[in-house]
XYZ file of C-alpha atoms in Angstrom:
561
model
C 35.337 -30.227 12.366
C 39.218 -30.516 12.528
C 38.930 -33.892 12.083
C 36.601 -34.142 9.008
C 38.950 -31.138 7.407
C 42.133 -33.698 8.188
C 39.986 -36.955 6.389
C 39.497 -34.535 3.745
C 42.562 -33.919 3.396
C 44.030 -37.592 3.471
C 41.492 -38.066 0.535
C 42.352 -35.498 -1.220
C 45.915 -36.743 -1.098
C 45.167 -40.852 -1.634
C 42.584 -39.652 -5.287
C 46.009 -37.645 -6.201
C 48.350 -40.187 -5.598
C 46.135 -42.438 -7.934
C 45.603 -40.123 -10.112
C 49.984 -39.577 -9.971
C 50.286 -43.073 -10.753
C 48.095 -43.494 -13.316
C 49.436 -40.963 -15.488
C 52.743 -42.383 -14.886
C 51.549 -45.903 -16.053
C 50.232 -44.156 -18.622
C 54.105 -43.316 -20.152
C 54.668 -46.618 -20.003
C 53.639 -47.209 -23.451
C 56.052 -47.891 -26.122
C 59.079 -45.327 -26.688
C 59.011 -46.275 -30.302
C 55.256 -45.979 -31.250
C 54.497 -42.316 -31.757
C 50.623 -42.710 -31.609
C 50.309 -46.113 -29.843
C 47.662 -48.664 -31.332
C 44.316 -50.149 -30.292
C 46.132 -53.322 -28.719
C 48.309 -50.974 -26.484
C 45.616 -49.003 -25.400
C 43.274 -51.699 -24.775
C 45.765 -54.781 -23.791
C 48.879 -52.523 -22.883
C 50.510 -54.152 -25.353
C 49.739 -57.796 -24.534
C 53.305 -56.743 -21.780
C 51.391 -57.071 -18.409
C 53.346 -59.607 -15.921
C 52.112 -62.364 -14.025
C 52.883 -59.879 -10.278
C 50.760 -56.905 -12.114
C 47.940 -59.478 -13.776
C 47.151 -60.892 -10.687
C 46.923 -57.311 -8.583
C 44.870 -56.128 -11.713
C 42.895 -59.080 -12.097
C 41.912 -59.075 -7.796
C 41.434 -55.809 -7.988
C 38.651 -55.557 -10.252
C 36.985 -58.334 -8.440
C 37.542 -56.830 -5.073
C 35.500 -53.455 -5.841
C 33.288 -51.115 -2.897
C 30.349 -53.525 -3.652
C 32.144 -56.881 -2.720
C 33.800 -55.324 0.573
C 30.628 -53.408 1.463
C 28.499 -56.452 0.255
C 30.022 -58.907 2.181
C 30.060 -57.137 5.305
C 26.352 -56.194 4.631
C 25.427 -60.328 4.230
C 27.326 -61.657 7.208
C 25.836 -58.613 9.397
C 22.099 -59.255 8.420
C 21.653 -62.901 6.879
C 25.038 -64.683 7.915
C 28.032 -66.002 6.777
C 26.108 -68.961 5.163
C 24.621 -66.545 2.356
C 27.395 -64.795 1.634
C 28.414 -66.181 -1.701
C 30.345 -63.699 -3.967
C 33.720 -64.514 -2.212
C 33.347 -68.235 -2.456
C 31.394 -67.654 -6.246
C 33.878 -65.265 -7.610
C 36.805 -67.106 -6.946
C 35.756 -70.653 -8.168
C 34.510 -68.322 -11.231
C 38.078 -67.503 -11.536
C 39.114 -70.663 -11.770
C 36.997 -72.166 -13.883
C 37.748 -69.267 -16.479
C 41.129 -69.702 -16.417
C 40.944 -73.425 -17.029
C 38.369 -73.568 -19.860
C 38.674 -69.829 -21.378
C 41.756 -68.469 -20.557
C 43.986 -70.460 -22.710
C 42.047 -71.021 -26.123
C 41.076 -67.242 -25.834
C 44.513 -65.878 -25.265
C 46.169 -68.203 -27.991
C 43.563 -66.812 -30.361
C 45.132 -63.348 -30.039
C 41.622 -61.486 -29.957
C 41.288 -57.930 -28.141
C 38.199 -58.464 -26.756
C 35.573 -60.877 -25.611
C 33.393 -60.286 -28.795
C 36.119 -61.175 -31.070
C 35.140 -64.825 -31.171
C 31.665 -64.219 -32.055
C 32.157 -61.732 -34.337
C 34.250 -64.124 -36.085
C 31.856 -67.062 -36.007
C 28.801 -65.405 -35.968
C 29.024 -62.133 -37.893
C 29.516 -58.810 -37.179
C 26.062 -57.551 -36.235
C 25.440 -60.655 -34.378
C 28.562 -59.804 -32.060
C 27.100 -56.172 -32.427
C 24.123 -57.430 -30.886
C 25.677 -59.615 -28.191
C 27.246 -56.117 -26.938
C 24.129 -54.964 -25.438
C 24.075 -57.233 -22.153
C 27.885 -57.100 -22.075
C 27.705 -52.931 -22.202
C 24.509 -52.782 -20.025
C 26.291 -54.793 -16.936
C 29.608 -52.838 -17.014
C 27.655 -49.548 -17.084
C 24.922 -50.179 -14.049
C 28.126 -52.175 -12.556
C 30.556 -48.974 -12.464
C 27.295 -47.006 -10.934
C 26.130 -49.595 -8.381
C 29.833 -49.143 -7.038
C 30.206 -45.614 -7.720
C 26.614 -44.880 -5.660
C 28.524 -47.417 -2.740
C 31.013 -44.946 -2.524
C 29.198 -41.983 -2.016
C 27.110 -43.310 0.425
C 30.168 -44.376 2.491
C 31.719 -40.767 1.995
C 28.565 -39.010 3.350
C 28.493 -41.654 6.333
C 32.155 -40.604 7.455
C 32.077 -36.706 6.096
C 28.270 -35.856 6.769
C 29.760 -32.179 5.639
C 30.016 -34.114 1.736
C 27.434 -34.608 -0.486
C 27.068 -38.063 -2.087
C 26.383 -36.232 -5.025
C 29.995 -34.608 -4.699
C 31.687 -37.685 -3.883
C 30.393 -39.413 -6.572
C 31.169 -36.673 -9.643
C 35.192 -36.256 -7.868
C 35.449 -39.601 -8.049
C 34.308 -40.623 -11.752
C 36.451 -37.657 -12.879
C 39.269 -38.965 -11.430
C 38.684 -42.612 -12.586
C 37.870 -41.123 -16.099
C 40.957 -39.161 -16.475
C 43.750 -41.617 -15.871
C 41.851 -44.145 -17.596
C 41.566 -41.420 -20.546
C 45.840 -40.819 -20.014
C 46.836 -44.579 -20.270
C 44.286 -47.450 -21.178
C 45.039 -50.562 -19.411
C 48.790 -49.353 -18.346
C 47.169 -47.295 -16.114
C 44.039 -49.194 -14.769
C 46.700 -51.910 -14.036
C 49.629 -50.060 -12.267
C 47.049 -48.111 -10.054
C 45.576 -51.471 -9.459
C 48.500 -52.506 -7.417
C 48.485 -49.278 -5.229
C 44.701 -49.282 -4.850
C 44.835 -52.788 -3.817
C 47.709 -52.469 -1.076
C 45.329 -49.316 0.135
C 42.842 -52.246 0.734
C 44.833 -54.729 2.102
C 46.103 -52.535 4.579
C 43.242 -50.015 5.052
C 40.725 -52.735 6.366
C 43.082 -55.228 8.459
C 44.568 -52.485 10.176
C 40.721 -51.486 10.825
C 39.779 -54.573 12.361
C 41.770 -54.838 15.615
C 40.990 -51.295 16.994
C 37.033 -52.242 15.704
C 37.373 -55.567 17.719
C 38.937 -54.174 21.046
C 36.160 -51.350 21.327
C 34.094 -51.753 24.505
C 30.854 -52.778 23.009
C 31.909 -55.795 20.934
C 31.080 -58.899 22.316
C 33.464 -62.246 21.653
C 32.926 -63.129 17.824
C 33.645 -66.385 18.755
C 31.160 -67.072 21.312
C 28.463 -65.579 18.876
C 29.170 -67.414 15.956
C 25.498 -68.903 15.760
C 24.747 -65.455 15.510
C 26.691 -64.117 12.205
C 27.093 -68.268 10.854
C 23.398 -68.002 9.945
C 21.314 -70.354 8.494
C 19.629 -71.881 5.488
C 16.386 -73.756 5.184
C 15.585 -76.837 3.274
C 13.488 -74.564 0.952
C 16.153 -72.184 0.235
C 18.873 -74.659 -0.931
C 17.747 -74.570 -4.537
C 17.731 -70.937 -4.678
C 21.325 -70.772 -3.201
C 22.522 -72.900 -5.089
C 21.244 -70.993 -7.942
C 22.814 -68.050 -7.574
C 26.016 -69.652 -6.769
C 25.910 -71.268 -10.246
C 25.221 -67.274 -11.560
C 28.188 -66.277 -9.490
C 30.441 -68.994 -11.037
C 29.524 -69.250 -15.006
C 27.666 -65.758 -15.410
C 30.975 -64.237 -13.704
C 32.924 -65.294 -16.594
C 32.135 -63.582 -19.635
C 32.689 -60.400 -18.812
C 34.938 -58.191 -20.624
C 36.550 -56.732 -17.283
C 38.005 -60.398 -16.986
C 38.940 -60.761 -20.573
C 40.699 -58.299 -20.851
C 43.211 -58.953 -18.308
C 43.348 -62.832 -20.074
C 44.106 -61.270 -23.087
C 46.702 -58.504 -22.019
C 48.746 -61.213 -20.238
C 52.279 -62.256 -21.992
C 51.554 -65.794 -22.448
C 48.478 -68.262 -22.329
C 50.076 -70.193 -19.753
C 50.177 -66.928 -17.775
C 46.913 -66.195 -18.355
C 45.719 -69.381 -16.436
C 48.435 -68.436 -13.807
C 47.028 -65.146 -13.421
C 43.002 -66.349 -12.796
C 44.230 -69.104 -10.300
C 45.839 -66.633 -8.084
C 42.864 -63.939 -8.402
C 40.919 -66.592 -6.898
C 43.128 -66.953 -3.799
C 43.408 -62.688 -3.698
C 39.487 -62.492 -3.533
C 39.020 -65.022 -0.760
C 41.934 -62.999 1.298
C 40.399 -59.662 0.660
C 37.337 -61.264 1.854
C 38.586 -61.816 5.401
C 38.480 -58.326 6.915
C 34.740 -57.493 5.555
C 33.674 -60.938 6.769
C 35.255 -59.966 10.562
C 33.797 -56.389 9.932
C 30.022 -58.112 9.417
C 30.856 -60.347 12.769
C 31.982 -57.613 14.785
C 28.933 -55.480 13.582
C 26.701 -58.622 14.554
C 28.555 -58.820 17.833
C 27.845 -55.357 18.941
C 25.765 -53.405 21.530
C 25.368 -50.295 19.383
C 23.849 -48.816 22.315
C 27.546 -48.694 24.022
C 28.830 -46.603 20.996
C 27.449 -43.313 19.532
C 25.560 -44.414 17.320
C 22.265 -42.813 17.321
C 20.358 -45.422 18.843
C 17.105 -43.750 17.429
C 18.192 -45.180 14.038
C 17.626 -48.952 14.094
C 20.890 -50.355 13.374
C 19.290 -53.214 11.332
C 16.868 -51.547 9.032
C 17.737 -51.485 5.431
C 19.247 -48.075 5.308
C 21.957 -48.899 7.618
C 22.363 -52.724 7.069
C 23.840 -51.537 3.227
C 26.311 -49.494 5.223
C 27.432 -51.720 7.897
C 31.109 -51.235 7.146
C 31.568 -47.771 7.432
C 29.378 -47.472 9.862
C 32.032 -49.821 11.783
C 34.702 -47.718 11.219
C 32.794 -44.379 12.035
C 31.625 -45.345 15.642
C 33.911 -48.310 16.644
C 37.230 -46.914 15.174
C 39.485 -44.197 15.785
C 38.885 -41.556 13.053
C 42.089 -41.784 11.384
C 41.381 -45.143 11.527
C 38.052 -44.764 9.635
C 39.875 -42.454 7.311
C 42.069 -45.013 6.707
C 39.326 -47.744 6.277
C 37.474 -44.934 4.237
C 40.584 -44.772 1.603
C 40.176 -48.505 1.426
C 36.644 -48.068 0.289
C 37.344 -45.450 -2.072
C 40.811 -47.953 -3.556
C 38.115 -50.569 -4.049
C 34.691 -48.839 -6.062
C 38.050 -46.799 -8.186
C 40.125 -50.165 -8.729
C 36.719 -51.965 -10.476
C 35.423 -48.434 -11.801
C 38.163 -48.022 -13.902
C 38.036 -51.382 -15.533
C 34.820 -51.469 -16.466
C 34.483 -48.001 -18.106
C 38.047 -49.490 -20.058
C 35.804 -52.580 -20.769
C 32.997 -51.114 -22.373
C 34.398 -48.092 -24.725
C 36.739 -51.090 -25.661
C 34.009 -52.823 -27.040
C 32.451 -50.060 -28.556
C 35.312 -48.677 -30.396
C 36.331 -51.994 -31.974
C 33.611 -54.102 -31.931
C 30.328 -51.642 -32.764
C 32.068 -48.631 -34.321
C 34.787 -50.339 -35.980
C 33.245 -53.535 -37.231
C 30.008 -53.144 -37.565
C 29.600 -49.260 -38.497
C 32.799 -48.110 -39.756
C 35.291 -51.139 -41.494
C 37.405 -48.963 -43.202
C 38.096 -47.005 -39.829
C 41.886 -45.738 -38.984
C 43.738 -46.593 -35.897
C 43.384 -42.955 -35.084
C 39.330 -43.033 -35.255
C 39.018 -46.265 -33.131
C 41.165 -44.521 -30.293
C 39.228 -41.244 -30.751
C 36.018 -43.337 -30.256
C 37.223 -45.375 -27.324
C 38.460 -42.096 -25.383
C 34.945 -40.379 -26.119
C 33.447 -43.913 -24.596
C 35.446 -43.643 -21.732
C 34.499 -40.085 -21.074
C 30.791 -41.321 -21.895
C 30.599 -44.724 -20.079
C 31.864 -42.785 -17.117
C 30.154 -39.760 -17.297
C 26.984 -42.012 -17.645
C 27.573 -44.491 -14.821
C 28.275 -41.198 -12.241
C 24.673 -40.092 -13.405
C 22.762 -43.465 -12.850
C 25.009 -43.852 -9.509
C 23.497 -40.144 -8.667
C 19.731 -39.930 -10.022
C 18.784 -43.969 -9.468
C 17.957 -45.299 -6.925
C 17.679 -49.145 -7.543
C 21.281 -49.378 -9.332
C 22.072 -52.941 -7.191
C 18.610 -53.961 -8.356
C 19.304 -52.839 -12.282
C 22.845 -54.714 -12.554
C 21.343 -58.009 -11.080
C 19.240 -58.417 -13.600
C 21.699 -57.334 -16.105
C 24.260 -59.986 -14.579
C 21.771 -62.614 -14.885
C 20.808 -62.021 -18.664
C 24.687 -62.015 -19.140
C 25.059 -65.822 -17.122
C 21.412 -66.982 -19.227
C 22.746 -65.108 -22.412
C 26.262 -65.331 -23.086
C 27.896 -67.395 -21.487
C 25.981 -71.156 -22.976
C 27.095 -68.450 -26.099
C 30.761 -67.930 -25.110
C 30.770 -72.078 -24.133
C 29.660 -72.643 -28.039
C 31.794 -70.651 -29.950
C 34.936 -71.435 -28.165
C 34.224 -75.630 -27.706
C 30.866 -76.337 -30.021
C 32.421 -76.416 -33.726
C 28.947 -76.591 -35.854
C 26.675 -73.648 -34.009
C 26.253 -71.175 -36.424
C 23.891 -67.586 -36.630
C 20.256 -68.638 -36.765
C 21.576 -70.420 -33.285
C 22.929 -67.688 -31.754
C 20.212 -65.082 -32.548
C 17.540 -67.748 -31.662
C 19.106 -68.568 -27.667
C 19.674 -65.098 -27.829
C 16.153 -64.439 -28.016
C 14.432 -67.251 -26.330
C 16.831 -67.064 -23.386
C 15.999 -62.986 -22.659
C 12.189 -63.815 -23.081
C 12.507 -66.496 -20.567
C 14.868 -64.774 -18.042
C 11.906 -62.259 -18.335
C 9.122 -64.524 -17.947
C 10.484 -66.196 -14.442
C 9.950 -62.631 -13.022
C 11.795 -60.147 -10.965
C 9.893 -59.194 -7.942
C 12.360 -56.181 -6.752
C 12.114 -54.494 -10.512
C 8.104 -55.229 -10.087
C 7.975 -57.994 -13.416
C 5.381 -60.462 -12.487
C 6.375 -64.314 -12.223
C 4.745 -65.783 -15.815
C 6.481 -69.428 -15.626
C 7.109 -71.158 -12.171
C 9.280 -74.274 -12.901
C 8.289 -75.225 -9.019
C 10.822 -75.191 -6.016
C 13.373 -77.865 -6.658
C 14.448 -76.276 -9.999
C 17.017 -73.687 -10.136
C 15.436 -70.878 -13.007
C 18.020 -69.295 -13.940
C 19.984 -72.037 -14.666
C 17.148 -73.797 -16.407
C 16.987 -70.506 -18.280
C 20.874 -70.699 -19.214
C 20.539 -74.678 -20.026
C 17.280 -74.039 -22.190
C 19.565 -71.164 -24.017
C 22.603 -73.223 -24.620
C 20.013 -76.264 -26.276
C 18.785 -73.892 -28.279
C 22.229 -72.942 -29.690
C 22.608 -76.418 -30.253
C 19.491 -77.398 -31.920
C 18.928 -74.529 -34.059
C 22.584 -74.769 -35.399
C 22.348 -78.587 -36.040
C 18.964 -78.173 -37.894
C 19.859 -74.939 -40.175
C 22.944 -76.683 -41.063
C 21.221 -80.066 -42.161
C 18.889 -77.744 -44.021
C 20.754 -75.873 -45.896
C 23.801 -78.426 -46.625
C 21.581 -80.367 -48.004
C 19.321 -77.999 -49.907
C 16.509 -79.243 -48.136
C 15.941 -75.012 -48.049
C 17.178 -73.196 -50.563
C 20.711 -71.157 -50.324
C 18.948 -68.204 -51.123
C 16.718 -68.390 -48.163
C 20.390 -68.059 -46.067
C 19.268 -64.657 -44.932
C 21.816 -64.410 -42.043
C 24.472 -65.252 -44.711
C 26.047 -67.807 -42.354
C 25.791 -71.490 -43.789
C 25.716 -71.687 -47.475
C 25.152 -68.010 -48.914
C 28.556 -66.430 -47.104
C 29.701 -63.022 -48.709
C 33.367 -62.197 -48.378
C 33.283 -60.455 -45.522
C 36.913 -59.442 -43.724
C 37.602 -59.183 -39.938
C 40.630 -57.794 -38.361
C 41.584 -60.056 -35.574
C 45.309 -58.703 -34.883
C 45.739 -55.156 -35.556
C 48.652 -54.522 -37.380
C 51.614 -52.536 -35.627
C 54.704 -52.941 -38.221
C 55.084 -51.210 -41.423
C 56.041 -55.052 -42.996
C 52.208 -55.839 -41.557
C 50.508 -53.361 -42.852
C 52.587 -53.629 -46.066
C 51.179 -57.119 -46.818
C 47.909 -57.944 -49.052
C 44.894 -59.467 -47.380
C 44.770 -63.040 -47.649
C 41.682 -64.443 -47.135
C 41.780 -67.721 -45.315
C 38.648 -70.356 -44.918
C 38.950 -71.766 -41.271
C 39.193 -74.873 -40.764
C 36.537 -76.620 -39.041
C 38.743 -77.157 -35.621
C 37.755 -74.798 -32.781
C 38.925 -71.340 -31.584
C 40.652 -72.571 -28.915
C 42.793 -74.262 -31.296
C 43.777 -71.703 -33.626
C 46.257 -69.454 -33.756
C 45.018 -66.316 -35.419
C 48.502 -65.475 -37.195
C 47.034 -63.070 -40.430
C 46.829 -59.463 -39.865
C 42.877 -60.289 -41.962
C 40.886 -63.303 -41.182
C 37.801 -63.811 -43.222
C 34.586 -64.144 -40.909
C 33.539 -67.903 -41.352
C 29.872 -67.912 -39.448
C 29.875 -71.971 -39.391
C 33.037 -73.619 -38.950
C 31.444 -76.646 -39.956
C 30.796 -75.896 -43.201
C 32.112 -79.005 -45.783
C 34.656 -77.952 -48.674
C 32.326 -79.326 -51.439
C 29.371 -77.033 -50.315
C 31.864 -73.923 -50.733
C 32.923 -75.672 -53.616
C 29.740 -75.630 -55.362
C 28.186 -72.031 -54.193
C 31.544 -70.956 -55.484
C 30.801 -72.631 -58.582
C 27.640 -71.047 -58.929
């Protein structure tokens, strides 16, 4: 019991020393602003360095469910079908060369920015709901990780315990500092990682009962039938393109100093994740490698059922480690489910404050009211994660199928408004639509919805789902447009007020922060029909155009009118 009271204790200290550091980023917010804005809160001020972006940035990647995750895969199907280090990282890429630059010269806050802009404000209102829904079951799919690797190592703690101490902690220094603080405890939380599980792995290697991880390589390689290649590579597609548009990734892109930096900052993420990868890929051979019945582990317990596969890694540290090794390896854990945690609750009352309170409910609200809604988000987003993480059971399950209606949903969405000039409303509400009913109608045997459409084994559905959502973007768009430009249908039949019957509708893109800014009248600008990538959003108010393509004569003439 000594022992357990001394982990406790080295917890106790590690969640205060996070919880020390966070507060402290939190001061780092301007001297000069007495109440500090949106855009500090949410982007710290656009004043986060490349050496802090990337630790931020790696960290939210590398959360309890990608360490635990990846140990669980290489331990039970092999190294072969363990994907999210290899996905993730090429996802980072590819964001940083097609998003990161267009997104970050833009100047928006958040991911729904852009489509708010394009498509309207309830449209981006609407495109919220997959975007809030996969943060949320994300933060308690990791959160429930954690307290099932707490009540592995400290049988004497609930899960239940674990769980509540934890959000609280994650809630309040999030709550003290916005993104100052998820970022600078980033970089503590992700040394605690870094050294937490390599210093784990030698003393798990050298223990009596491990076998040469070498010689059994065939064992923990694993293997992949001619019938499963399809499906692999289906889900590696979902790892690369539905790992981008999420607001936990965004937000980093668009706190960063400089576009170039932004780029910068996604390329070396990529290498971080496949390094942090390393020790829970050894942890899964070791586990693989072991005779469990030369440890004391109950051997009653089979070692490879389901209950135990999920908890691979700390069971590796509980009976093939030292225990102030495994305490160690345990403060890893808990650096990892806090380090993406954090983020995502940021993530989500972000979006909520500015992008569903303040522009779809509230236009005319303060700076004061959007940060007093965000805070209350935070509190809720996290309070509401720790209770899913607690009372449900099938979390994992849950934020799979929210990930995939985010990879079929928005991102053929984000792809459009950032590179596709002429998409327009009726186009984004239609893919919206027809891509959720058939990510629904290919099934989802774990949540028990039955398989309607089979597309047959060489065709990858998700991805067929994502492509059919992304042509109907582009069809729709092209057709409403030809309609209505040409008053083939009449304007006042332009019920989404998008292509030819446009109100004057404002948007805040950059929230204002000088007295000279806020001092200035609105001017109302018609974009240009170049794409957001290639704008520079300079006016404190941008009108919402919801088709870029629109010609100067038809504005001409409804104006007219």
């Amino acid at each position: 019991m000594v022992v357990h009271i001394g982990g406790l204790v080295a917890v106790v200290c590690f969640y205060i020393l996070i919880l020390m550091v966070g507060i402290w980023a939190g001061r780092k917010q301007k001297s000069s602003e007495k109440s500090p804005d949106t855009e500090e809160i949410m982007l710290a001020g656009r004043n986060i360095g490349l050496l802090v972006g990337i630790f931020t940035m790696t960290a939210t990647w590398v959360g309890g469910a990608y360490i635990n995750g990846t140990a669980e895969q290489v331990f039970s199907t092999g190294l072969v079908a363990c994907q999210a280090p290899l996905g993730y990282a090429i996802s980072l890429v590819v964001g940083g060369l097609l998003f990161a630059r267009p997104m970050r010269n833009a100047g928006y806050v958040t991911m729904l920015d852009p489509f708010q802009r394009k498509y309207g404000q309830r449209m981006g209102g609407l495109l919220f709901i997959p975007a809030l829904l996969g943060e949320v079951f994300w933060s308690a799919a990791i959160l429930s990780a954690l307290g099932a690797t707490i009540s592995v190592i400290f049988t004497d703690v609930s899960m239940t315990a674990s769980i509540i101490i934890s959000a609280a902690v994650v809630i309040v220094y999030t709550l003290f500092g916005g993104l100052y603080s998820v970022a600078y405890t980033d970089v503590v939380q992700l040394g605690f990682i870094f050294i937490g599980l390599w210093i784990a792995v030698p003393f798990a290697i050298r223990h009596e009962g491990v076998g040469n991880i070498i010689s059994t390589w065939p064992e923990w390689r694993g293997h992949m039938d001619k019938s499963q290649i399809v499906e692999w590579m289906d889900s590696m597609l979902l790892l690369i393109f539905g790992g981008i548009p999420w607001q936990v990734y965004f937000q980093r892109v668009l706190s960063a100093k400089s576009a170039k930096k932004a780029m910068y900052l996604s390329f070396c993420a990529a290498v971080g994740c496949i390094l942090l990868a390393m020790p829970p890929v050894l942890i899964g051979a070791i586990a693989k490698s072991t005779n469990w019945s030369m440890t004391d582990y109950d051997i009653k317990k089979d070692i490879t059922s389901p209950e135990a596969t999920k908890l691979i890694l700390p069971l590796v540290l509980l009976h093939l480690c030292p225990k102030f090794i495994a305490f160690m390896g345990l403060g890893a854990v808990s650096a990892a489910v806090m380090s993406s945690a954090d983020s995502s609750v940021l993530s989500a009352s972000s979006m909520f404050a500015r992008n569903v309170w303040k522009l779809v409910f509230r236009n005319q609200a303060s700076e004061r009211e959007v940060l007093l809604v965000m805070r209350l988000g935070i509190f809720l987003v996290g309070a509401c994660a720790a209770g899913i993480g607690i009372l449900v059971s099938s979390i994992y399950v849950l934020w799979y199928l929210c990930s995939d209606l985010v990879y079929v949903i928005l991102f053929p969405q984000l792809l459009c408004v950032v590179y596709v000039p002429h998409t327009n409303t009726y186009g984004s509400l239609s893919a919206y639509i027809i891509g959720f009913v058939f990510r629904i109608l290919i099934g989802e045997p774990s949540l028990s919805i039955p398989t309607l459409i089979h597309f047959g084994p060489y065709v990858p559905a998700k991805t067929l789902c994502m492509l059919i959502s992304l042509t109907t973007t582009l069809i729709v768009s092209l057709i409403t447009k030809i309609l209505f430009e040409n008053r083939i249908i009449s304007p006042q039949l332009d019920i989404l007020h998008c292509l030819v019957n446009i109100p004057n509708e404002i948007l805040p893109l950059k929230e204002s922060t000088t007295i000279d800014e806020l001092q200035q009248p609105y001017r109302i600008t018609k974009p240009t029909s170049t794409t957001i990538g290639q704008q520079y959003l300079s006016e404190p108010i941008m009108m919402i155009n919801n088709s870029y393509s629109q010609s100067q004569d038809t504005l001409n003439t409804y104006t007219n009118s």
